[in-house]
Amino acid sequence: MSEYSIQSFIAKTKQNDAEHDYFELEKPQLLEINLKNQFVWTKAGSMVGYVGNINFQREGMLSGGLGNLLKKTLTGEGAKLMKAEGTGRLYVADSGKKVQVLHLENDSICVNGNDILAHDQTVTNQITMLKSVAGMMSGGLFQVKLTGTGHVAITTHGDPLTLMVTPENPVFTDPNATVAWSGNLSPELKTSVSFRSLIGRGSGEEFQMKFSGNGWVLIQPYEEVYFQQK
C-alpha cells in the first residue's frame, strides 16, 4: 500500500477508538468530549464534528444580569457558551489554537474569556473584571472564574509558559498575552507612562497586568487582539 494512498491517510488520521476519557486530546488542537447522558459547556461555534445523539443550545456567557451587560459592553456578541447534551463523541476546536486540559479538584482558576473552550457541567463560571478596564482597553478583555471539581479545556496560541508568583516577585504581563491564572490572585491593571511616551498611544504595552501574592500565571507567545462587533 502506497504511503500516500487514501487508505494510508485514513490509517494515520482516523479517530482512536481505544480512547474513552471524558475530555480527550484527540490532536493538540482538537478536543474530544465523550458524553454519556450528560451535558457540557463549550465555546459557541467550536463544534467541528460529533458522533451520536447530541443536542446543542446556545446560551449567553452567563444567564442574565451583570454577565450579559459585561458581555455586550466588552465582547459584542462573540463570546458565548453552547450547551451540548446527550450521548456521543463531540469534537471541538478554536481557530487551530492548542488545547490545554485541566482537572479542577475543588479549586478555581481565572481564564481570559476568549480562551475558554469547554468546561464540565459541575464547574461554575462567573465573570470577574479589573477595575476601570472597560474604559482603558478595547473589547475582549474580561475574565471568567471557573470553580468546582471537573474538567476545563482552555486554548493557547502556541506552547504556553507558566510564571510563578511570590510575594517577593510579582509578575507583570501583557493583557493580550495572558491566558489564565490561579483563582486566588486578583490582578491590578498598571499603566506605564514611559511605554506610552516611547512607543505611542496605539501600543498595548502601555497597560500591564500585575499579579501579587502566591500563585501562577499562564501566558502565551502571542498577543491576541479582540474586536467588538457592532
PDB file of C-alpha atoms in Angstrom:
ATOM      1  CA  MET A   1       0.000   0.000   0.000  1.00  0.00           C
ATOM      2  CA  SER A   2       1.409   3.371  -1.044  1.00  0.00           C
ATOM      3  CA  GLU A   3       2.440   5.802   1.697  1.00  0.00           C
ATOM      4  CA  TYR A   4       0.227   8.431   0.052  1.00  0.00           C
ATOM      5  CA  SER A   5      -2.819   6.290  -0.664  1.00  0.00           C
ATOM      6  CA  ILE A   6      -6.221   7.180   0.737  1.00  0.00           C
ATOM      7  CA  GLN A   7      -6.054   4.070   2.924  1.00  0.00           C
ATOM      8  CA  SER A   8      -2.714   5.180   4.407  1.00  0.00           C
ATOM      9  CA  PHE A   9      -4.059   8.686   5.009  1.00  0.00           C
ATOM     10  CA  ILE A  10      -7.125   7.334   6.823  1.00  0.00           C
ATOM     11  CA  ALA A  11      -4.991   4.992   8.937  1.00  0.00           C
ATOM     12  CA  LYS A  12      -2.793   7.895  10.079  1.00  0.00           C
ATOM     13  CA  THR A  13      -5.592  10.358  10.804  1.00  0.00           C
ATOM     14  CA  LYS A  14      -8.602   8.311  11.931  1.00  0.00           C
ATOM     15  CA  GLN A  15     -10.112   8.624  15.402  1.00  0.00           C
ATOM     16  CA  ASN A  16      -8.649   6.266  18.018  1.00  0.00           C
ATOM     17  CA  ASP A  17     -11.478   4.050  19.259  1.00  0.00           C
ATOM     18  CA  ALA A  18      -9.376   2.860  22.205  1.00  0.00           C
ATOM     19  CA  GLU A  19      -9.534   6.266  23.895  1.00  0.00           C
ATOM     20  CA  HIS A  20     -12.595   6.909  26.034  1.00  0.00           C
ATOM     21  CA  ASP A  21     -11.632   9.583  28.591  1.00  0.00           C
ATOM     22  CA  TYR A  22     -14.262  12.238  29.277  1.00  0.00           C
ATOM     23  CA  PHE A  23     -12.012  15.045  27.956  1.00  0.00           C
ATOM     24  CA  GLU A  24      -9.573  13.519  25.470  1.00  0.00           C
ATOM     25  CA  LEU A  25      -6.938  15.366  23.432  1.00  0.00           C
ATOM     26  CA  GLU A  26      -7.501  13.744  20.057  1.00  0.00           C
ATOM     27  CA  LYS A  27      -4.955  16.114  18.488  1.00  0.00           C
ATOM     28  CA  PRO A  28      -3.014  19.025  20.047  1.00  0.00           C
ATOM     29  CA  GLN A  29      -5.612  21.419  18.553  1.00  0.00           C
ATOM     30  CA  LEU A  30      -8.658  19.150  18.792  1.00  0.00           C
ATOM     31  CA  LEU A  31     -10.580  18.103  21.899  1.00  0.00           C
ATOM     32  CA  GLU A  32     -12.834  15.047  22.038  1.00  0.00           C
ATOM     33  CA  ILE A  33     -15.533  15.081  24.734  1.00  0.00           C
ATOM     34  CA  ASN A  34     -17.199  11.745  25.464  1.00  0.00           C
ATOM     35  CA  LEU A  35     -20.744  12.421  26.671  1.00  0.00           C
ATOM     36  CA  LYS A  36     -22.798   9.757  28.414  1.00  0.00           C
ATOM     37  CA  ASN A  37     -26.271  11.157  29.003  1.00  0.00           C
ATOM     38  CA  GLN A  38     -24.837  14.407  30.409  1.00  0.00           C
ATOM     39  CA  PHE A  39     -24.062  17.943  29.242  1.00  0.00           C
ATOM     40  CA  VAL A  40     -21.017  20.125  28.854  1.00  0.00           C
ATOM     41  CA  TRP A  41     -20.451  23.813  28.176  1.00  0.00           C
ATOM     42  CA  THR A  42     -18.392  24.641  25.082  1.00  0.00           C
ATOM     43  CA  LYS A  43     -17.456  27.847  23.303  1.00  0.00           C
ATOM     44  CA  ALA A  44     -20.147  28.720  20.765  1.00  0.00           C
ATOM     45  CA  GLY A  45     -19.013  27.891  17.259  1.00  0.00           C
ATOM     46  CA  SER A  46     -16.304  25.474  18.447  1.00  0.00           C
ATOM     47  CA  MET A  47     -18.077  22.261  17.364  1.00  0.00           C
ATOM     48  CA  VAL A  48     -16.310  20.745  14.351  1.00  0.00           C
ATOM     49  CA  GLY A  49     -17.998  17.335  14.436  1.00  0.00           C
ATOM     50  CA  TYR A  50     -19.831  14.779  16.551  1.00  0.00           C
ATOM     51  CA  VAL A  51     -20.978  11.163  16.555  1.00  0.00           C
ATOM     52  CA  GLY A  52     -24.075  10.054  18.446  1.00  0.00           C
ATOM     53  CA  ASN A  53     -27.181  11.779  19.754  1.00  0.00           C
ATOM     54  CA  ILE A  54     -26.136  15.263  20.946  1.00  0.00           C
ATOM     55  CA  ASN A  55     -28.324  18.362  21.118  1.00  0.00           C
ATOM     56  CA  PHE A  56     -26.973  21.912  21.137  1.00  0.00           C
ATOM     57  CA  GLN A  57     -28.386  25.019  22.784  1.00  0.00           C
ATOM     58  CA  ARG A  58     -26.705  28.410  22.505  1.00  0.00           C
ATOM     59  CA  GLU A  59     -26.538  30.481  25.684  1.00  0.00           C
ATOM     60  CA  GLY A  60     -25.017  33.732  26.927  1.00  0.00           C
ATOM     61  CA  MET A  61     -21.746  33.619  28.843  1.00  0.00           C
ATOM     62  CA  LEU A  62     -23.823  33.987  31.997  1.00  0.00           C
ATOM     63  CA  SER A  63     -27.586  33.852  32.336  1.00  0.00           C
ATOM     64  CA  GLY A  64     -28.877  37.391  32.668  1.00  0.00           C
ATOM     65  CA  GLY A  65     -27.832  40.350  34.780  1.00  0.00           C
ATOM     66  CA  LEU A  66     -24.267  41.563  35.073  1.00  0.00           C
ATOM     67  CA  GLY A  67     -22.862  38.810  32.863  1.00  0.00           C
ATOM     68  CA  ASN A  68     -24.860  39.832  29.809  1.00  0.00           C
ATOM     69  CA  LEU A  69     -24.160  43.511  30.437  1.00  0.00           C
ATOM     70  CA  LEU A  70     -20.413  42.925  30.520  1.00  0.00           C
ATOM     71  CA  LYS A  71     -20.564  40.596  27.536  1.00  0.00           C
ATOM     72  CA  LYS A  72     -22.333  43.199  25.398  1.00  0.00           C
ATOM     73  CA  THR A  73     -20.093  46.024  26.593  1.00  0.00           C
ATOM     74  CA  LEU A  74     -16.775  44.270  26.130  1.00  0.00           C
ATOM     75  CA  THR A  75     -17.131  41.494  23.615  1.00  0.00           C
ATOM     76  CA  GLY A  76     -20.073  42.216  21.370  1.00  0.00           C
ATOM     77  CA  GLU A  77     -21.916  39.008  20.641  1.00  0.00           C
ATOM     78  CA  GLY A  78     -18.781  36.923  20.002  1.00  0.00           C
ATOM     79  CA  ALA A  79     -18.182  35.314  23.400  1.00  0.00           C
ATOM     80  CA  LYS A  80     -20.956  32.879  24.132  1.00  0.00           C
ATOM     81  CA  LEU A  81     -21.229  29.378  25.504  1.00  0.00           C
ATOM     82  CA  MET A  82     -23.033  26.472  23.919  1.00  0.00           C
ATOM     83  CA  LYS A  83     -24.674  23.672  25.905  1.00  0.00           C
ATOM     84  CA  ALA A  84     -24.070  20.246  24.371  1.00  0.00           C
ATOM     85  CA  GLU A  85     -26.204  17.493  25.884  1.00  0.00           C
ATOM     86  CA  GLY A  86     -26.713  13.809  25.141  1.00  0.00           C
ATOM     87  CA  THR A  87     -24.629  10.727  24.440  1.00  0.00           C
ATOM     88  CA  GLY A  88     -21.827  10.559  21.916  1.00  0.00           C
ATOM     89  CA  ARG A  89     -18.433  11.937  20.937  1.00  0.00           C
ATOM     90  CA  LEU A  90     -18.164  15.681  20.494  1.00  0.00           C
ATOM     91  CA  TYR A  91     -15.185  17.310  18.766  1.00  0.00           C
ATOM     92  CA  VAL A  92     -14.385  20.968  19.483  1.00  0.00           C
ATOM     93  CA  ALA A  93     -11.588  23.309  18.384  1.00  0.00           C
ATOM     94  CA  ASP A  94     -10.889  27.039  18.135  1.00  0.00           C
ATOM     95  CA  SER A  95      -9.016  28.524  15.167  1.00  0.00           C
ATOM     96  CA  GLY A  96      -6.205  25.978  15.331  1.00  0.00           C
ATOM     97  CA  LYS A  97      -5.156  27.024  18.838  1.00  0.00           C
ATOM     98  CA  LYS A  98      -3.589  24.396  21.095  1.00  0.00           C
ATOM     99  CA  VAL A  99      -5.874  22.837  23.694  1.00  0.00           C
ATOM    100  CA  GLN A 100      -4.840  22.518  27.344  1.00  0.00           C
ATOM    101  CA  VAL A 101      -6.940  20.233  29.587  1.00  0.00           C
ATOM    102  CA  LEU A 102      -7.064  20.765  33.355  1.00  0.00           C
ATOM    103  CA  HIS A 103      -8.951  18.901  36.071  1.00  0.00           C
ATOM    104  CA  LEU A 104     -10.035  21.076  38.979  1.00  0.00           C
ATOM    105  CA  GLU A 105     -10.244  19.470  42.433  1.00  0.00           C
ATOM    106  CA  ASN A 106     -12.480  21.788  44.444  1.00  0.00           C
ATOM    107  CA  ASP A 107     -10.350  24.591  43.041  1.00  0.00           C
ATOM    108  CA  SER A 108     -10.713  27.749  40.976  1.00  0.00           C
ATOM    109  CA  ILE A 109      -8.891  29.378  38.087  1.00  0.00           C
ATOM    110  CA  CYS A 110      -9.463  32.578  36.139  1.00  0.00           C
ATOM    111  CA  VAL A 111      -9.329  32.419  32.349  1.00  0.00           C
ATOM    112  CA  ASN A 112      -9.449  35.071  29.665  1.00  0.00           C
ATOM    113  CA  GLY A 113     -12.997  34.744  28.365  1.00  0.00           C
ATOM    114  CA  ASN A 114     -11.877  34.222  24.770  1.00  0.00           C
ATOM    115  CA  ASP A 115      -9.639  31.293  25.758  1.00  0.00           C
ATOM    116  CA  ILE A 116     -12.284  29.029  27.324  1.00  0.00           C
ATOM    117  CA  LEU A 117     -13.019  26.091  25.030  1.00  0.00           C
ATOM    118  CA  ALA A 118     -15.128  23.852  27.295  1.00  0.00           C
ATOM    119  CA  HIS A 119     -15.894  23.041  30.895  1.00  0.00           C
ATOM    120  CA  ASP A 120     -17.718  20.339  32.818  1.00  0.00           C
ATOM    121  CA  GLN A 121     -21.299  20.848  33.986  1.00  0.00           C
ATOM    122  CA  THR A 122     -20.019  20.517  37.573  1.00  0.00           C
ATOM    123  CA  VAL A 123     -17.821  23.618  37.172  1.00  0.00           C
ATOM    124  CA  THR A 124     -19.459  27.017  37.663  1.00  0.00           C
ATOM    125  CA  ASN A 125     -18.495  30.177  35.768  1.00  0.00           C
ATOM    126  CA  GLN A 126     -18.562  33.766  36.990  1.00  0.00           C
ATOM    127  CA  ILE A 127     -17.332  36.886  35.205  1.00  0.00           C
ATOM    128  CA  THR A 128     -14.650  38.869  37.025  1.00  0.00           C
ATOM    129  CA  MET A 129     -13.355  42.274  35.957  1.00  0.00           C
ATOM    130  CA  LEU A 130     -10.406  44.563  36.531  1.00  0.00           C
ATOM    131  CA  LYS A 131     -11.473  47.952  37.859  1.00  0.00           C
ATOM    132  CA  SER A 132     -11.970  50.502  35.055  1.00  0.00           C
ATOM    133  CA  VAL A 133     -10.700  48.059  32.457  1.00  0.00           C
ATOM    134  CA  ALA A 134     -13.612  48.781  30.117  1.00  0.00           C
ATOM    135  CA  GLY A 135     -12.558  52.397  29.751  1.00  0.00           C
ATOM    136  CA  MET A 136      -8.857  51.636  29.363  1.00  0.00           C
ATOM    137  CA  MET A 137      -8.740  48.852  26.796  1.00  0.00           C
ATOM    138  CA  SER A 138     -10.689  47.767  23.745  1.00  0.00           C
ATOM    139  CA  GLY A 139     -13.223  44.937  23.766  1.00  0.00           C
ATOM    140  CA  GLY A 140     -12.383  41.391  24.700  1.00  0.00           C
ATOM    141  CA  LEU A 141     -10.503  41.765  27.994  1.00  0.00           C
ATOM    142  CA  PHE A 142     -12.720  40.041  30.522  1.00  0.00           C
ATOM    143  CA  GLN A 143     -12.102  37.065  32.748  1.00  0.00           C
ATOM    144  CA  VAL A 144     -14.225  34.138  33.814  1.00  0.00           C
ATOM    145  CA  LYS A 145     -13.632  32.462  37.160  1.00  0.00           C
ATOM    146  CA  LEU A 146     -14.169  28.704  36.951  1.00  0.00           C
ATOM    147  CA  THR A 147     -14.800  26.977  40.282  1.00  0.00           C
ATOM    148  CA  GLY A 148     -15.515  23.434  41.424  1.00  0.00           C
ATOM    149  CA  THR A 149     -14.456  19.902  40.569  1.00  0.00           C
ATOM    150  CA  GLY A 150     -14.342  18.798  36.957  1.00  0.00           C
ATOM    151  CA  HIS A 151     -12.654  19.198  33.595  1.00  0.00           C
ATOM    152  CA  VAL A 152     -11.749  22.503  31.953  1.00  0.00           C
ATOM    153  CA  ALA A 153     -10.276  22.986  28.478  1.00  0.00           C
ATOM    154  CA  ILE A 154      -8.559  26.249  27.529  1.00  0.00           C
ATOM    155  CA  THR A 155      -6.781  27.296  24.337  1.00  0.00           C
ATOM    156  CA  THR A 156      -3.460  28.975  23.651  1.00  0.00           C
ATOM    157  CA  HIS A 157      -1.632  30.267  20.608  1.00  0.00           C
ATOM    158  CA  GLY A 158       1.457  28.041  20.627  1.00  0.00           C
ATOM    159  CA  ASP A 159       3.027  26.491  23.707  1.00  0.00           C
ATOM    160  CA  PRO A 160       2.198  28.411  26.900  1.00  0.00           C
ATOM    161  CA  LEU A 161       4.535  29.315  29.755  1.00  0.00           C
ATOM    162  CA  THR A 162       3.621  29.319  33.447  1.00  0.00           C
ATOM    163  CA  LEU A 163       5.154  32.058  35.593  1.00  0.00           C
ATOM    164  CA  MET A 164       5.191  31.572  39.361  1.00  0.00           C
ATOM    165  CA  VAL A 165       4.053  34.492  41.526  1.00  0.00           C
ATOM    166  CA  THR A 166       5.523  35.022  45.004  1.00  0.00           C
ATOM    167  CA  PRO A 167       5.245  37.921  47.476  1.00  0.00           C
ATOM    168  CA  GLU A 168       8.885  38.774  46.728  1.00  0.00           C
ATOM    169  CA  ASN A 169       8.480  38.553  42.954  1.00  0.00           C
ATOM    170  CA  PRO A 170       5.242  39.899  41.469  1.00  0.00           C
ATOM    171  CA  VAL A 171       4.641  39.114  37.795  1.00  0.00           C
ATOM    172  CA  PHE A 172       3.739  41.658  35.103  1.00  0.00           C
ATOM    173  CA  THR A 173       2.107  40.511  31.861  1.00  0.00           C
ATOM    174  CA  ASP A 174       0.666  41.889  28.652  1.00  0.00           C
ATOM    175  CA  PRO A 175      -3.140  41.547  28.991  1.00  0.00           C
ATOM    176  CA  ASN A 176      -3.428  40.293  25.406  1.00  0.00           C
ATOM    177  CA  ALA A 177      -0.908  37.508  26.057  1.00  0.00           C
ATOM    178  CA  THR A 178      -2.349  36.477  29.428  1.00  0.00           C
ATOM    179  CA  VAL A 179      -4.429  33.295  29.252  1.00  0.00           C
ATOM    180  CA  ALA A 180      -5.152  32.174  32.831  1.00  0.00           C
ATOM    181  CA  TRP A 181      -4.093  32.447  36.468  1.00  0.00           C
ATOM    182  CA  SER A 182      -4.761  30.825  39.816  1.00  0.00           C
ATOM    183  CA  GLY A 183      -8.134  31.762  41.268  1.00  0.00           C
ATOM    184  CA  ASN A 184      -6.724  33.233  44.463  1.00  0.00           C
ATOM    185  CA  LEU A 185      -4.923  36.046  42.623  1.00  0.00           C
ATOM    186  CA  SER A 186      -6.511  39.443  41.961  1.00  0.00           C
ATOM    187  CA  PRO A 187      -4.516  41.247  39.266  1.00  0.00           C
ATOM    188  CA  GLU A 188      -4.243  45.008  39.041  1.00  0.00           C
ATOM    189  CA  LEU A 189      -4.145  46.940  35.796  1.00  0.00           C
ATOM    190  CA  LYS A 190      -0.973  49.027  35.641  1.00  0.00           C
ATOM    191  CA  THR A 191      -0.353  51.922  33.252  1.00  0.00           C
ATOM    192  CA  SER A 192       3.171  52.605  32.055  1.00  0.00           C
ATOM    193  CA  VAL A 193       3.595  56.252  31.064  1.00  0.00           C
ATOM    194  CA  SER A 194       7.140  55.597  29.831  1.00  0.00           C
ATOM    195  CA  PHE A 195       5.939  52.977  27.345  1.00  0.00           C
ATOM    196  CA  ARG A 196       3.220  55.326  26.142  1.00  0.00           C
ATOM    197  CA  SER A 197       5.758  58.103  25.575  1.00  0.00           C
ATOM    198  CA  LEU A 198       8.302  55.817  23.908  1.00  0.00           C
ATOM    199  CA  ILE A 199       6.127  53.693  21.664  1.00  0.00           C
ATOM    200  CA  GLY A 200       2.998  55.737  21.144  1.00  0.00           C
ATOM    201  CA  ARG A 201      -0.578  55.657  22.355  1.00  0.00           C
ATOM    202  CA  GLY A 202      -1.560  52.853  19.984  1.00  0.00           C
ATOM    203  CA  SER A 203       0.658  50.249  21.635  1.00  0.00           C
ATOM    204  CA  GLY A 204      -0.778  47.683  24.038  1.00  0.00           C
ATOM    205  CA  GLU A 205       2.414  47.695  26.127  1.00  0.00           C
ATOM    206  CA  GLU A 206       1.243  50.811  27.943  1.00  0.00           C
ATOM    207  CA  PHE A 207      -1.015  48.514  30.010  1.00  0.00           C
ATOM    208  CA  GLN A 208       0.203  45.599  32.086  1.00  0.00           C
ATOM    209  CA  MET A 209      -1.451  43.208  34.498  1.00  0.00           C
ATOM    210  CA  LYS A 210       0.304  42.996  37.880  1.00  0.00           C
ATOM    211  CA  PHE A 211      -0.032  39.756  39.854  1.00  0.00           C
ATOM    212  CA  SER A 212       0.987  39.811  43.520  1.00  0.00           C
ATOM    213  CA  GLY A 213       0.876  37.152  46.240  1.00  0.00           C
ATOM    214  CA  ASN A 214       1.275  33.393  45.820  1.00  0.00           C
ATOM    215  CA  GLY A 215       0.121  31.640  42.671  1.00  0.00           C
ATOM    216  CA  TRP A 216       0.802  31.270  38.968  1.00  0.00           C
ATOM    217  CA  VAL A 217       0.062  32.981  35.646  1.00  0.00           C
ATOM    218  CA  LEU A 218      -0.175  31.338  32.226  1.00  0.00           C
ATOM    219  CA  ILE A 219       0.978  33.366  29.222  1.00  0.00           C
ATOM    220  CA  GLN A 220       1.165  32.573  25.506  1.00  0.00           C
ATOM    221  CA  PRO A 221       3.738  33.656  22.882  1.00  0.00           C
ATOM    222  CA  TYR A 222       1.134  35.724  21.061  1.00  0.00           C
ATOM    223  CA  GLU A 223      -0.708  38.988  21.662  1.00  0.00           C
ATOM    224  CA  GLU A 224      -4.357  38.258  20.936  1.00  0.00           C
ATOM    225  CA  VAL A 225      -6.282  41.355  19.832  1.00  0.00           C
ATOM    226  CA  TYR A 226     -10.052  41.413  20.238  1.00  0.00           C
ATOM    227  CA  PHE A 227     -12.553  43.433  18.256  1.00  0.00           C
ATOM    228  CA  GLN A 228     -16.018  44.485  19.271  1.00  0.00           C
ATOM    229  CA  GLN A 229     -18.836  43.539  16.992  1.00  0.00           C
ATOM    230  CA  LYS A 230     -21.282  46.240  16.030  1.00  0.00           C
TER     231      LYS A 230
END
